[in-house]
Amino acid sequence: MVQRNITIAIIIIVLFLLLALAGFAIWAVNNHVSFFSKKKEADAESADGH
C-alpha cells in the first residue's frame, strides 16, 4: 500500500509541475517575454530593413 501512495504522490507532483509550466508559458506569451532572444532578433532585423 505504501508503494501505491508514493506512486500517486509522484503523479500529483508531476501534474502540478506541468500545470505550473503551462501557466508560466501562457503568462510569458501574454507579456511578450522572450527567453531565447528570438523576438529581439526579429525586431532588429525589421529595424534594419526599414
PDB file of N, CA and C in Angstrom:
ATOM      1  N   MET A   1       0.822  -1.202   0.000  1.00  0.00           N
ATOM      2  CA  MET A   1       0.000   0.000   0.000  1.00  0.00           C
ATOM      3  C   MET A   1       0.861   1.258   0.000  1.00  0.00           C
ATOM      4  N   VAL A   2       2.022   1.190   0.662  1.00  0.00           N
ATOM      5  CA  VAL A   2       2.906   2.358   0.698  1.00  0.00           C
ATOM      6  C   VAL A   2       3.408   2.675  -0.706  1.00  0.00           C
ATOM      7  N   GLN A   3       3.733   1.641  -1.478  1.00  0.00           N
ATOM      8  CA  GLN A   3       4.226   1.869  -2.838  1.00  0.00           C
ATOM      9  C   GLN A   3       3.174   2.585  -3.680  1.00  0.00           C
ATOM     10  N   ARG A   4       1.902   2.223  -3.505  1.00  0.00           N
ATOM     11  CA  ARG A   4       0.836   2.862  -4.276  1.00  0.00           C
ATOM     12  C   ARG A   4       0.700   4.336  -3.881  1.00  0.00           C
ATOM     13  N   ASN A   5       0.831   4.648  -2.599  1.00  0.00           N
ATOM     14  CA  ASN A   5       0.738   6.031  -2.150  1.00  0.00           C
ATOM     15  C   ASN A   5       1.871   6.874  -2.726  1.00  0.00           C
ATOM     16  N   ILE A   6       3.069   6.306  -2.790  1.00  0.00           N
ATOM     17  CA  ILE A   6       4.209   7.030  -3.362  1.00  0.00           C
ATOM     18  C   ILE A   6       3.961   7.295  -4.838  1.00  0.00           C
ATOM     19  N   THR A   7       3.430   6.313  -5.548  1.00  0.00           N
ATOM     20  CA  THR A   7       3.137   6.481  -6.975  1.00  0.00           C
ATOM     21  C   THR A   7       2.114   7.585  -7.194  1.00  0.00           C
ATOM     22  N   ILE A   8       1.069   7.592  -6.392  1.00  0.00           N
ATOM     23  CA  ILE A   8       0.042   8.634  -6.522  1.00  0.00           C
ATOM     24  C   ILE A   8       0.641  10.003  -6.221  1.00  0.00           C
ATOM     25  N   ALA A   9       1.490  10.091  -5.205  1.00  0.00           N
ATOM     26  CA  ALA A   9       2.126  11.362  -4.853  1.00  0.00           C
ATOM     27  C   ALA A   9       3.004  11.863  -5.996  1.00  0.00           C
ATOM     28  N   ILE A  10       3.766  10.973  -6.618  1.00  0.00           N
ATOM     29  CA  ILE A  10       4.631  11.364  -7.735  1.00  0.00           C
ATOM     30  C   ILE A  10       3.789  11.860  -8.906  1.00  0.00           C
ATOM     31  N   ILE A  11       2.697  11.171  -9.207  1.00  0.00           N
ATOM     32  CA  ILE A  11       1.824  11.586 -10.310  1.00  0.00           C
ATOM     33  C   ILE A  11       1.241  12.967 -10.034  1.00  0.00           C
ATOM     34  N   ILE A  12       0.803  13.213  -8.813  1.00  0.00           N
ATOM     35  CA  ILE A  12       0.234  14.523  -8.470  1.00  0.00           C
ATOM     36  C   ILE A  12       1.287  15.618  -8.593  1.00  0.00           C
ATOM     37  N   ILE A  13       2.508  15.345  -8.130  1.00  0.00           N
ATOM     38  CA  ILE A  13       3.582  16.340  -8.227  1.00  0.00           C
ATOM     39  C   ILE A  13       3.904  16.642  -9.685  1.00  0.00           C
ATOM     40  N   VAL A  14       3.984  15.614 -10.521  1.00  0.00           N
ATOM     41  CA  VAL A  14       4.279  15.821 -11.942  1.00  0.00           C
ATOM     42  C   VAL A  14       3.169  16.632 -12.602  1.00  0.00           C
ATOM     43  N   LEU A  15       1.921  16.309 -12.308  1.00  0.00           N
ATOM     44  CA  LEU A  15       0.807  17.072 -12.880  1.00  0.00           C
ATOM     45  C   LEU A  15       0.849  18.525 -12.423  1.00  0.00           C
ATOM     46  N   PHE A  16       1.174  18.763 -11.166  1.00  0.00           N
ATOM     47  CA  PHE A  16       1.272  20.130 -10.650  1.00  0.00           C
ATOM     48  C   PHE A  16       2.376  20.892 -11.378  1.00  0.00           C
ATOM     49  N   LEU A  17       3.520  20.245 -11.594  1.00  0.00           N
ATOM     50  CA  LEU A  17       4.620  20.906 -12.306  1.00  0.00           C
ATOM     51  C   LEU A  17       4.225  21.225 -13.747  1.00  0.00           C
ATOM     52  N   LEU A  18       3.514  20.303 -14.404  1.00  0.00           N
ATOM     53  CA  LEU A  18       3.072  20.559 -15.773  1.00  0.00           C
ATOM     54  C   LEU A  18       2.105  21.737 -15.826  1.00  0.00           C
ATOM     55  N   LEU A  19       1.182  21.804 -14.872  1.00  0.00           N
ATOM     56  CA  LEU A  19       0.249  22.929 -14.829  1.00  0.00           C
ATOM     57  C   LEU A  19       0.987  24.236 -14.557  1.00  0.00           C
ATOM     58  N   ALA A  20       1.979  24.194 -13.681  1.00  0.00           N
ATOM     59  CA  ALA A  20       2.754  25.399 -13.382  1.00  0.00           C
ATOM     60  C   ALA A  20       3.516  25.863 -14.624  1.00  0.00           C
ATOM     61  N   LEU A  21       4.117  24.934 -15.353  1.00  0.00           N
ATOM     62  CA  LEU A  21       4.838  25.296 -16.578  1.00  0.00           C
ATOM     63  C   LEU A  21       3.887  25.848 -17.631  1.00  0.00           C
ATOM     64  N   ALA A  22       2.716  25.246 -17.764  1.00  0.00           N
ATOM     65  CA  ALA A  22       1.734  25.730 -18.735  1.00  0.00           C
ATOM     66  C   ALA A  22       1.269  27.132 -18.364  1.00  0.00           C
ATOM     67  N   GLY A  23       1.007  27.354 -17.097  1.00  0.00           N
ATOM     68  CA  GLY A  23       0.596  28.683 -16.656  1.00  0.00           C
ATOM     69  C   GLY A  23       1.679  29.712 -16.887  1.00  0.00           C
ATOM     70  N   PHE A  24       2.922  29.346 -16.608  1.00  0.00           N
ATOM     71  CA  PHE A  24       4.036  30.266 -16.832  1.00  0.00           C
ATOM     72  C   PHE A  24       4.205  30.557 -18.318  1.00  0.00           C
ATOM     73  N   ALA A  25       4.022  29.544 -19.162  1.00  0.00           N
ATOM     74  CA  ALA A  25       4.135  29.749 -20.608  1.00  0.00           C
ATOM     75  C   ALA A  25       3.049  30.698 -21.099  1.00  0.00           C
ATOM     76  N   ILE A  26       1.835  30.531 -20.608  1.00  0.00           N
ATOM     77  CA  ILE A  26       0.743  31.432 -21.002  1.00  0.00           C
ATOM     78  C   ILE A  26       1.043  32.852 -20.542  1.00  0.00           C
ATOM     79  N   TRP A  27       1.546  32.998 -19.317  1.00  0.00           N
ATOM     80  CA  TRP A  27       1.900  34.327 -18.798  1.00  0.00           C
ATOM     81  C   TRP A  27       3.000  34.956 -19.654  1.00  0.00           C
ATOM     82  N   ALA A  28       4.004  34.148 -20.022  1.00  0.00           N
ATOM     83  CA  ALA A  28       5.116  34.661 -20.814  1.00  0.00           C
ATOM     84  C   ALA A  28       4.634  35.121 -22.185  1.00  0.00           C
ATOM     85  N   VAL A  29       3.742  34.362 -22.808  1.00  0.00           N
ATOM     86  CA  VAL A  29       3.224  34.745 -24.125  1.00  0.00           C
ATOM     87  C   VAL A  29       2.392  36.015 -24.013  1.00  0.00           C
ATOM     88  N   ASN A  30       1.567  36.113 -22.994  1.00  0.00           N
ATOM     89  CA  ASN A  30       0.726  37.297 -22.832  1.00  0.00           C
ATOM     90  C   ASN A  30       1.538  38.549 -22.533  1.00  0.00           C
ATOM     91  N   ASN A  31       2.679  38.388 -21.868  1.00  0.00           N
ATOM     92  CA  ASN A  31       3.509  39.534 -21.516  1.00  0.00           C
ATOM     93  C   ASN A  31       4.682  39.709 -22.479  1.00  0.00           C
ATOM     94  N   HIS A  32       4.678  38.958 -23.569  1.00  0.00           N
ATOM     95  CA  HIS A  32       5.706  39.063 -24.607  1.00  0.00           C
ATOM     96  C   HIS A  32       7.106  38.874 -24.030  1.00  0.00           C
ATOM     97  N   VAL A  33       7.262  37.885 -23.185  1.00  0.00           N
ATOM     98  CA  VAL A  33       8.565  37.586 -22.605  1.00  0.00           C
ATOM     99  C   VAL A  33       9.311  36.662 -23.563  1.00  0.00           C
ATOM    100  N   SER A  34      10.536  37.039 -23.903  1.00  0.00           N
ATOM    101  CA  SER A  34      11.330  36.230 -24.829  1.00  0.00           C
ATOM    102  C   SER A  34      12.595  35.770 -24.116  1.00  0.00           C
ATOM    103  N   PHE A  35      12.733  34.461 -23.926  1.00  0.00           N
ATOM    104  CA  PHE A  35      13.890  33.936 -23.216  1.00  0.00           C
ATOM    105  C   PHE A  35      15.032  33.579 -24.159  1.00  0.00           C
ATOM    106  N   PHE A  36      14.729  33.386 -25.428  1.00  0.00           N
ATOM    107  CA  PHE A  36      15.758  32.950 -26.359  1.00  0.00           C
ATOM    108  C   PHE A  36      16.122  34.040 -27.356  1.00  0.00           C
ATOM    109  N   SER A  37      15.717  35.259 -27.099  1.00  0.00           N
ATOM    110  CA  SER A  37      16.057  36.428 -27.914  1.00  0.00           C
ATOM    111  C   SER A  37      15.541  36.317 -29.341  1.00  0.00           C
ATOM    112  N   LYS A  38      14.562  35.453 -29.600  1.00  0.00           N
ATOM    113  CA  LYS A  38      14.020  35.354 -30.955  1.00  0.00           C
ATOM    114  C   LYS A  38      13.290  36.638 -31.325  1.00  0.00           C
ATOM    115  N   LYS A  39      12.526  37.177 -30.392  1.00  0.00           N
ATOM    116  CA  LYS A  39      11.774  38.394 -30.677  1.00  0.00           C
ATOM    117  C   LYS A  39      12.727  39.571 -30.887  1.00  0.00           C
ATOM    118  N   LYS A  40      13.787  39.647 -30.076  1.00  0.00           N
ATOM    119  CA  LYS A  40      14.748  40.742 -30.210  1.00  0.00           C
ATOM    120  C   LYS A  40      15.447  40.672 -31.565  1.00  0.00           C
ATOM    121  N   GLU A  41      15.806  39.469 -32.002  1.00  0.00           N
ATOM    122  CA  GLU A  41      16.453  39.329 -33.304  1.00  0.00           C
ATOM    123  C   GLU A  41      15.495  39.736 -34.417  1.00  0.00           C
ATOM    124  N   ALA A  42      14.239  39.350 -34.305  1.00  0.00           N
ATOM    125  CA  ALA A  42      13.254  39.710 -35.324  1.00  0.00           C
ATOM    126  C   ALA A  42      13.055  41.220 -35.336  1.00  0.00           C
ATOM    127  N   ASP A  43      13.016  41.849 -34.162  1.00  0.00           N
ATOM    128  CA  ASP A  43      12.867  43.298 -34.099  1.00  0.00           C
ATOM    129  C   ASP A  43      14.081  43.989 -34.708  1.00  0.00           C
ATOM    130  N   ALA A  44      15.266  43.458 -34.453  1.00  0.00           N
ATOM    131  CA  ALA A  44      16.481  44.055 -35.001  1.00  0.00           C
ATOM    132  C   ALA A  44      16.490  43.930 -36.522  1.00  0.00           C
ATOM    133  N   GLU A  45      16.054  42.780 -37.032  1.00  0.00           N
ATOM    134  CA  GLU A  45      16.023  42.593 -38.480  1.00  0.00           C
ATOM    135  C   GLU A  45      15.006  43.527 -39.122  1.00  0.00           C
ATOM    136  N   SER A  46      13.834  43.673 -38.510  1.00  0.00           N
ATOM    137  CA  SER A  46      12.825  44.556 -39.085  1.00  0.00           C
ATOM    138  C   SER A  46      13.282  46.008 -38.986  1.00  0.00           C
ATOM    139  N   ALA A  47      14.017  46.357 -37.938  1.00  0.00           N
ATOM    140  CA  ALA A  47      14.515  47.728 -37.796  1.00  0.00           C
ATOM    141  C   ALA A  47      15.587  47.998 -38.859  1.00  0.00           C
ATOM    142  N   ASP A  48      16.420  47.006 -39.144  1.00  0.00           N
ATOM    143  CA  ASP A  48      17.458  47.187 -40.162  1.00  0.00           C
ATOM    144  C   ASP A  48      16.843  47.256 -41.557  1.00  0.00           C
ATOM    145  N   GLY A  49      15.752  46.541 -41.759  1.00  0.00           N
ATOM    146  CA  GLY A  49      15.111  46.510 -43.074  1.00  0.00           C
ATOM    147  C   GLY A  49      14.426  47.815 -43.416  1.00  0.00           C
ATOM    148  N   HIS A  50      13.983  48.569 -42.410  1.00  0.00           N
ATOM    149  CA  HIS A  50      13.247  49.813 -42.688  1.00  0.00           C
ATOM    150  C   HIS A  50      14.158  50.979 -42.634  1.00  0.00           C
TER     151      HIS A  50
END
